[in-house]
XYZ file of C-alpha atoms in Angstrom:
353
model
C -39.642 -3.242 -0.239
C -37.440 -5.424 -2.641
C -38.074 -8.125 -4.106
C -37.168 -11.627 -3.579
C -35.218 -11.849 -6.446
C -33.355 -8.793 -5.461
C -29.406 -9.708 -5.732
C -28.555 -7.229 -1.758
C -27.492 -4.112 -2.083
C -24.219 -4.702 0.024
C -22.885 -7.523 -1.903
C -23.198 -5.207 -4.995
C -21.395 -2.381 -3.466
C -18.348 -5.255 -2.523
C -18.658 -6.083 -6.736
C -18.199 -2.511 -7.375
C -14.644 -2.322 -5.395
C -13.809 -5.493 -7.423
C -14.235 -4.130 -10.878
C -17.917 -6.245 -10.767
C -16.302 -9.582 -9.507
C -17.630 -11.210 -5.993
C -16.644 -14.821 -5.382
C -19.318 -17.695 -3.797
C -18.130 -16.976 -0.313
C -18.890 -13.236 -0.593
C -22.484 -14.594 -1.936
C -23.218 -16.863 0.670
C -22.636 -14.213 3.376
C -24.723 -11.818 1.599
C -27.382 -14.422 1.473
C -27.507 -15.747 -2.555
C -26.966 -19.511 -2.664
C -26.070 -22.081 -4.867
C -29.726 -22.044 -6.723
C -29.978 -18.565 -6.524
C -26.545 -17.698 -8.612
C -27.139 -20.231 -10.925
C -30.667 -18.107 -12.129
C -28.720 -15.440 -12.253
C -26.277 -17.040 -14.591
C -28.773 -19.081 -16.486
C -30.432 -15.507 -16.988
C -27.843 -13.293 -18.244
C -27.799 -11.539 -15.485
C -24.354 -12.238 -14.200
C -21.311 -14.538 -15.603
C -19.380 -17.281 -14.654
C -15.449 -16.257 -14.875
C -13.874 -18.801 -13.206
C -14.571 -21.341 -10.643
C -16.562 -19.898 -7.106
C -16.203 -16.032 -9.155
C -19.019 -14.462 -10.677
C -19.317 -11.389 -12.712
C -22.079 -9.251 -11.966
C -21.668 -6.513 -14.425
C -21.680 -3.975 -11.658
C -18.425 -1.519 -11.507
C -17.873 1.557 -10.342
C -19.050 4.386 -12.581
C -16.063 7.025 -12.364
C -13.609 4.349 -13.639
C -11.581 4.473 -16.441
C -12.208 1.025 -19.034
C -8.379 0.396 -18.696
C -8.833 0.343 -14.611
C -11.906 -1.421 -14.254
C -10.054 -4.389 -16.653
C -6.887 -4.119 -14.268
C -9.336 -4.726 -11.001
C -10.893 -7.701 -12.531
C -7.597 -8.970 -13.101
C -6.615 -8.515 -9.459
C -9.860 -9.541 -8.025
C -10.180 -12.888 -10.496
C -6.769 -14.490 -8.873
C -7.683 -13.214 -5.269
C -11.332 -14.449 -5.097
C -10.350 -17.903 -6.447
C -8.742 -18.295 -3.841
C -9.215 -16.741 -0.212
C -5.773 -17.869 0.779
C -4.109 -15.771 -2.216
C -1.714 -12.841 -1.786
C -1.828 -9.985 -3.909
C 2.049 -10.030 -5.937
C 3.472 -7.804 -8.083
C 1.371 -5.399 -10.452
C -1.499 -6.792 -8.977
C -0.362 -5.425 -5.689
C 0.558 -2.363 -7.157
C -3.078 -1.739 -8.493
C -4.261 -1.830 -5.272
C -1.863 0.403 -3.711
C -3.233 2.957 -6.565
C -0.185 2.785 -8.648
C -0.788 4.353 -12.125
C 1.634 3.915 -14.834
C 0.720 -0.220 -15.192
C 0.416 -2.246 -18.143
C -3.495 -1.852 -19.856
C -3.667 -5.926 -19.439
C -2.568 -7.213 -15.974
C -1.639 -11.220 -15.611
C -4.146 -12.408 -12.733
C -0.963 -13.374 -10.630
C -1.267 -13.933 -6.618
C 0.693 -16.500 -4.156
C 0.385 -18.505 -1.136
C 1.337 -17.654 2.368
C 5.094 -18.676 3.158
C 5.809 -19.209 -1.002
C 3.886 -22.473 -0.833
C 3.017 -24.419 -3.750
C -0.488 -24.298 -5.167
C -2.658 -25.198 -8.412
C -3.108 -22.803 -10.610
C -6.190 -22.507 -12.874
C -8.721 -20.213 -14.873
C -6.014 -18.327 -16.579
C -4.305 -16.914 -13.406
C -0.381 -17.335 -12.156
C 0.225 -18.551 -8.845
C 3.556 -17.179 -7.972
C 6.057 -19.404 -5.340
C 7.138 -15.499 -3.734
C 7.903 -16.199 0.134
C 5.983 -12.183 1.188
C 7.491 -12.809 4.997
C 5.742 -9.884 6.758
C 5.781 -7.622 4.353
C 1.764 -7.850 3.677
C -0.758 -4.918 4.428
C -4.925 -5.807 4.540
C -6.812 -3.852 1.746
C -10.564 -4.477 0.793
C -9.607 -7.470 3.281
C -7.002 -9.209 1.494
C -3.321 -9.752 2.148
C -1.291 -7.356 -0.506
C 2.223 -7.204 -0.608
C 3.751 -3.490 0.617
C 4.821 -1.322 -2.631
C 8.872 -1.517 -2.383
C 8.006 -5.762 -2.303
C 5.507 -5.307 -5.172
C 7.551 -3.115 -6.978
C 10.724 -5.959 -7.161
C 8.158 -8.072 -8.207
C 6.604 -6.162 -11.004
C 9.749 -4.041 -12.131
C 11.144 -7.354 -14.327
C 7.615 -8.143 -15.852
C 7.230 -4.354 -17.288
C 8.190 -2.438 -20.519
C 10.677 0.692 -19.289
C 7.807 3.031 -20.161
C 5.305 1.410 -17.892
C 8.080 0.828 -15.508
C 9.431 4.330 -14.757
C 5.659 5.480 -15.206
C 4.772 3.111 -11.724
C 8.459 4.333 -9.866
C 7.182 7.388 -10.533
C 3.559 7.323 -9.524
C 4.736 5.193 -6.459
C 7.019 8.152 -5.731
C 4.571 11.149 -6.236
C 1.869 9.005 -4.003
C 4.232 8.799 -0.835
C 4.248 5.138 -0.902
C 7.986 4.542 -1.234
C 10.730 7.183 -0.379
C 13.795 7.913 -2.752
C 15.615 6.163 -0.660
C 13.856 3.377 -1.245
C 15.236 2.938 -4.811
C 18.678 1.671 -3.355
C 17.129 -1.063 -1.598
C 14.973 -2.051 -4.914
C 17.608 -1.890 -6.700
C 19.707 -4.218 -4.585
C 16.752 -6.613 -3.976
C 16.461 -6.689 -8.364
C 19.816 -8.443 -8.305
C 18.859 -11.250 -6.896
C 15.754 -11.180 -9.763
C 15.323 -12.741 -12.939
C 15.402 -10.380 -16.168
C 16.215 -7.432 -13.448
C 19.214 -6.368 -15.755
C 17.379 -4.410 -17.927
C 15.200 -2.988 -15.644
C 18.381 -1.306 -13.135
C 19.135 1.422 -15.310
C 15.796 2.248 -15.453
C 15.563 3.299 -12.054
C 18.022 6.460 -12.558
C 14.599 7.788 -14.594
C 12.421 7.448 -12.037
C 11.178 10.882 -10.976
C 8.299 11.575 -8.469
C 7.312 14.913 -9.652
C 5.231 13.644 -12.609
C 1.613 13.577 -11.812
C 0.495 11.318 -14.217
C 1.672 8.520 -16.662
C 1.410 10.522 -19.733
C 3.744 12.991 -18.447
C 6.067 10.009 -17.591
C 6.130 8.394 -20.887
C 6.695 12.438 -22.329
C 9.520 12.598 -20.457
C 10.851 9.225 -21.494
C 10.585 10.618 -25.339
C 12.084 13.315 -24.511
C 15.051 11.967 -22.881
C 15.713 10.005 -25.981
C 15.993 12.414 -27.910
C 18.348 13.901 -25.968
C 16.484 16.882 -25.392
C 15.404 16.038 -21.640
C 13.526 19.023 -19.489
C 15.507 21.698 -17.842
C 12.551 20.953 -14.722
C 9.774 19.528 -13.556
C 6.608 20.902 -12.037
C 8.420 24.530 -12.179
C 6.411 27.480 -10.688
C 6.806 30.678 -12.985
C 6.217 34.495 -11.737
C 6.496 37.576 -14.338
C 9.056 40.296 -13.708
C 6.763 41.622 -10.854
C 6.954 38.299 -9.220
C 3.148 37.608 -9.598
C 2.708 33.697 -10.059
C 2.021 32.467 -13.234
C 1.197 28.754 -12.949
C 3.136 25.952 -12.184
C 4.437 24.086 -15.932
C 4.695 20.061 -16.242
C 7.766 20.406 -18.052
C 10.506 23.208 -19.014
C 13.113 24.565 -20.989
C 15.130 27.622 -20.075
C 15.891 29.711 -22.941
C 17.721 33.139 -21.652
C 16.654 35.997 -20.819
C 13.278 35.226 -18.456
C 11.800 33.246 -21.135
C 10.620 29.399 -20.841
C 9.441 26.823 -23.111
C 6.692 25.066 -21.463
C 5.210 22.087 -21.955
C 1.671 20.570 -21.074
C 0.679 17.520 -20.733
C -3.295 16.620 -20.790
C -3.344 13.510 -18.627
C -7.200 13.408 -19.879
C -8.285 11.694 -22.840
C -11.334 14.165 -22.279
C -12.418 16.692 -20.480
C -15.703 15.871 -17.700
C -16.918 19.488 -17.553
C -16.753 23.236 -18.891
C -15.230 24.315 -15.166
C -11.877 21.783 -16.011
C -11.817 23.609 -19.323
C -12.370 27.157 -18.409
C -9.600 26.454 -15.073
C -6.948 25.050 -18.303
C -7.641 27.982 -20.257
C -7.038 30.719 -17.031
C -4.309 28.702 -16.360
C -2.407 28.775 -19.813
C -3.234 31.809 -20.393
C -0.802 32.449 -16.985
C 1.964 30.688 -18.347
C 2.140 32.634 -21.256
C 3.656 35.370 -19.162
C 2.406 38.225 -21.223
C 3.832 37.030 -24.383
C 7.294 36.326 -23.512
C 7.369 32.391 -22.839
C 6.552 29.539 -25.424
C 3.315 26.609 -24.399
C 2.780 23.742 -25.902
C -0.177 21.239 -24.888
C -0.357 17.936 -26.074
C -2.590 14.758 -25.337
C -1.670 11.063 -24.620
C -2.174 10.478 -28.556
C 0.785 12.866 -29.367
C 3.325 10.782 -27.632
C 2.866 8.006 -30.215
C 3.414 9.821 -33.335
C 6.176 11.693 -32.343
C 4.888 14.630 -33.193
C 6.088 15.984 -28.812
C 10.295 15.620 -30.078
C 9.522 16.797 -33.123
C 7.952 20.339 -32.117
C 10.172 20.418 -29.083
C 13.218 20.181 -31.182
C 12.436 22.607 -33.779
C 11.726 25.129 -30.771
C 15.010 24.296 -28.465
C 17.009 24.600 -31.963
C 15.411 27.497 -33.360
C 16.162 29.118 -29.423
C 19.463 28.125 -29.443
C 18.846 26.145 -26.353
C 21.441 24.311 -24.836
C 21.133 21.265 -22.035
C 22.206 21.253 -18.450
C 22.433 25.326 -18.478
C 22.148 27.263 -15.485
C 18.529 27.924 -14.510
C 17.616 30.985 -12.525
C 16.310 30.287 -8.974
C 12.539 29.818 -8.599
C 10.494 32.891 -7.156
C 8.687 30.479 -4.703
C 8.416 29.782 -0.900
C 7.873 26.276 -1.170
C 9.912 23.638 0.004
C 13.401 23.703 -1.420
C 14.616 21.271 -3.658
C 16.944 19.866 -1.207
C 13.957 19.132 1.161
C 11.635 17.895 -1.683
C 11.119 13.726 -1.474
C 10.307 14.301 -5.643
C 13.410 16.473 -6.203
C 14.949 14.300 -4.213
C 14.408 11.093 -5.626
C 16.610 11.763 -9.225
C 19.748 12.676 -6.828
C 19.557 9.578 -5.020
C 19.410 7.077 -8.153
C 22.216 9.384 -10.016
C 24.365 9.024 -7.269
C 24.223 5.490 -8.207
C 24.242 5.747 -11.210
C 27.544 7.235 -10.491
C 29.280 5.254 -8.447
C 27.635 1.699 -9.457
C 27.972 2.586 -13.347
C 24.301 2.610 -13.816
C 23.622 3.899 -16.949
C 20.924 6.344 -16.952
């Protein structure tokens, strides 16, 4: 039987959704009043973050540090307020866009772009949303291509392409969808910068370090041959499918790995990496390199890539031999798909890539 003093277990399982944040409303329903959060306060139990939002310590267990900070961002502008619209990276954090910024600005807005009071360190935004708004958790978020106009100008290029690119990979905008973002950015403040970056986007990448790898990479000059690439030996057994590739002659590859995983959870993930590289070696004849999230700081990705390609002879945009697969061909793939259409842009708009 619980206690008296016993904060209910459904109003901590809402905290948990919003990296540990409920606001007074969600307390009052769930039975803790006015004297009741103030003992909690007074005892350390939970904090005061802002006016009518509490902290309650409680967050989901699975989640990253970096996410659970993003969520209390989201959830700090959205509880003070139960008339506030989820805007820009905010929105995008609830959609489950990966790629953001560590440290999100609480930023939300009023139905119809109305004008509001600001406080506790969030931004109220003057955005009119129209009816582009989905419910999630209960709230009112803005739909990703809306979210995505909203955020693009706010973002460094490397957290940029990382979100196109996640928002790609996730289904929740279509490659065609990067003409209309791109015209809608015109209209935008500090969108300048941010249209080239668009011809970069690319939904293969499963994860934001692979992204930013990619983005090195392409600076350099020395941009993969492909993406995601299944590989098969001379008997047409598969191999593995690579993150990123070089072709260079005669069967052989240089692949590249990237460990989205600062570490790895159990023995299983590491024995199924092992198996797996051990694939992609093809018996000896191609070249793997694996790197972590820390390598793409230092450099040290270009720099062993470079010395390979050069010592290989390797030369960009040569012919690649077709891929021993029966998946979906690359003219049917929404990811493959999604370079063409921003390059023919690119193209004809004199986007730079």
């Amino acid at each position: 039987m619980p206690s008296k003093e016993a904060v209910p277990t459904q109003l901590l399982e809402l905290a948990r959704r919003q990296g540990g944040l409920v606001s007074a409303e969600q307390c009052e329903a769930a039975g803790v009043g006015p004297s009741r959060r103030r003992n909690l306060v007074a005892g350390g139990a939970w904090r005061r973050v802002a006016r009518g939002v509490f902290d309650t310590g409680t967050v989901l267990a699975d989640l990253h540090p970096y996410d659970i900070a993003r969520l209390r961002a989201v959830w700090s502008t959205l509880l003070a307020n139960r008339r506030a619209i989820a805007v820009g990276a905010c929105a995008l954090m609830l959609h489950g866009v990966q790629g953001l910024p560590r440290h999100l600005v609480p930023e939300s807005a009023l139905p119809r772009g109305a004008a509001g009071r600001a406080r506790d360190g969030t931004t109220l935004r003057q955005y009119v949303t129209r009816a582009e708004t989905v419910r999630i958790h209960g709230r009112e978020v803005v739909e990703p291509e809306l979210a995505l106009v909203q955020a693009l100008p706010t973002l460094s290029r490397d957290d940029a392409v990382a979100s196109l690119d996640s928002a790609l990979h996730r289904g929740l905008i279509e490659p065609t969808q990067l003409v209309t973002i791109r015209r809608r950015l015109r209209r935008r403040r500090n969108s300048l910068k941010v249209i080239p970056w668009l011809a970069l986007a690319d939904g293969r990448a499963e994860s934001p370090p692979e992204s930013h790898a990619r983005l090195r990479l392409h600076d350099a000059g020395i941009a993969p041959d492909d993406l995601q690439r299944d590989l098969f030996d001379a008997a047409g057994r598969f191999l593995g499918r690579a993150d990123m590739v070089w072709y260079l002659g005669g069967g052989r590859w240089l692949i590249v790995e990237i460990d989205s995983q600062e570490f790895h959870g159990t023995d299983r993930q590491v024995e199924h990496d092992v198996v797996r590289q051990n694939g992609l070696l093809g018996e000896g004849r191609n070249i793997i390199l694996r790197f972590f999230p820390t390598h793409l700081t230092t450099g040290d990705i270009v720099d062993r890539v470079a010395e390979i390609l050069t010592r290989e002879t390797w030369r960009p945009h040569g012919p690649l031999p077709p891929p021993l697969t029966t998946a979906v061909p690359a003219s049917r793939s929404p990811f493959l798909a999604a370079t063409a259409v921003v390059d023919d842009l690119a193209g004809t708009a004199g986007v730079n890539g």
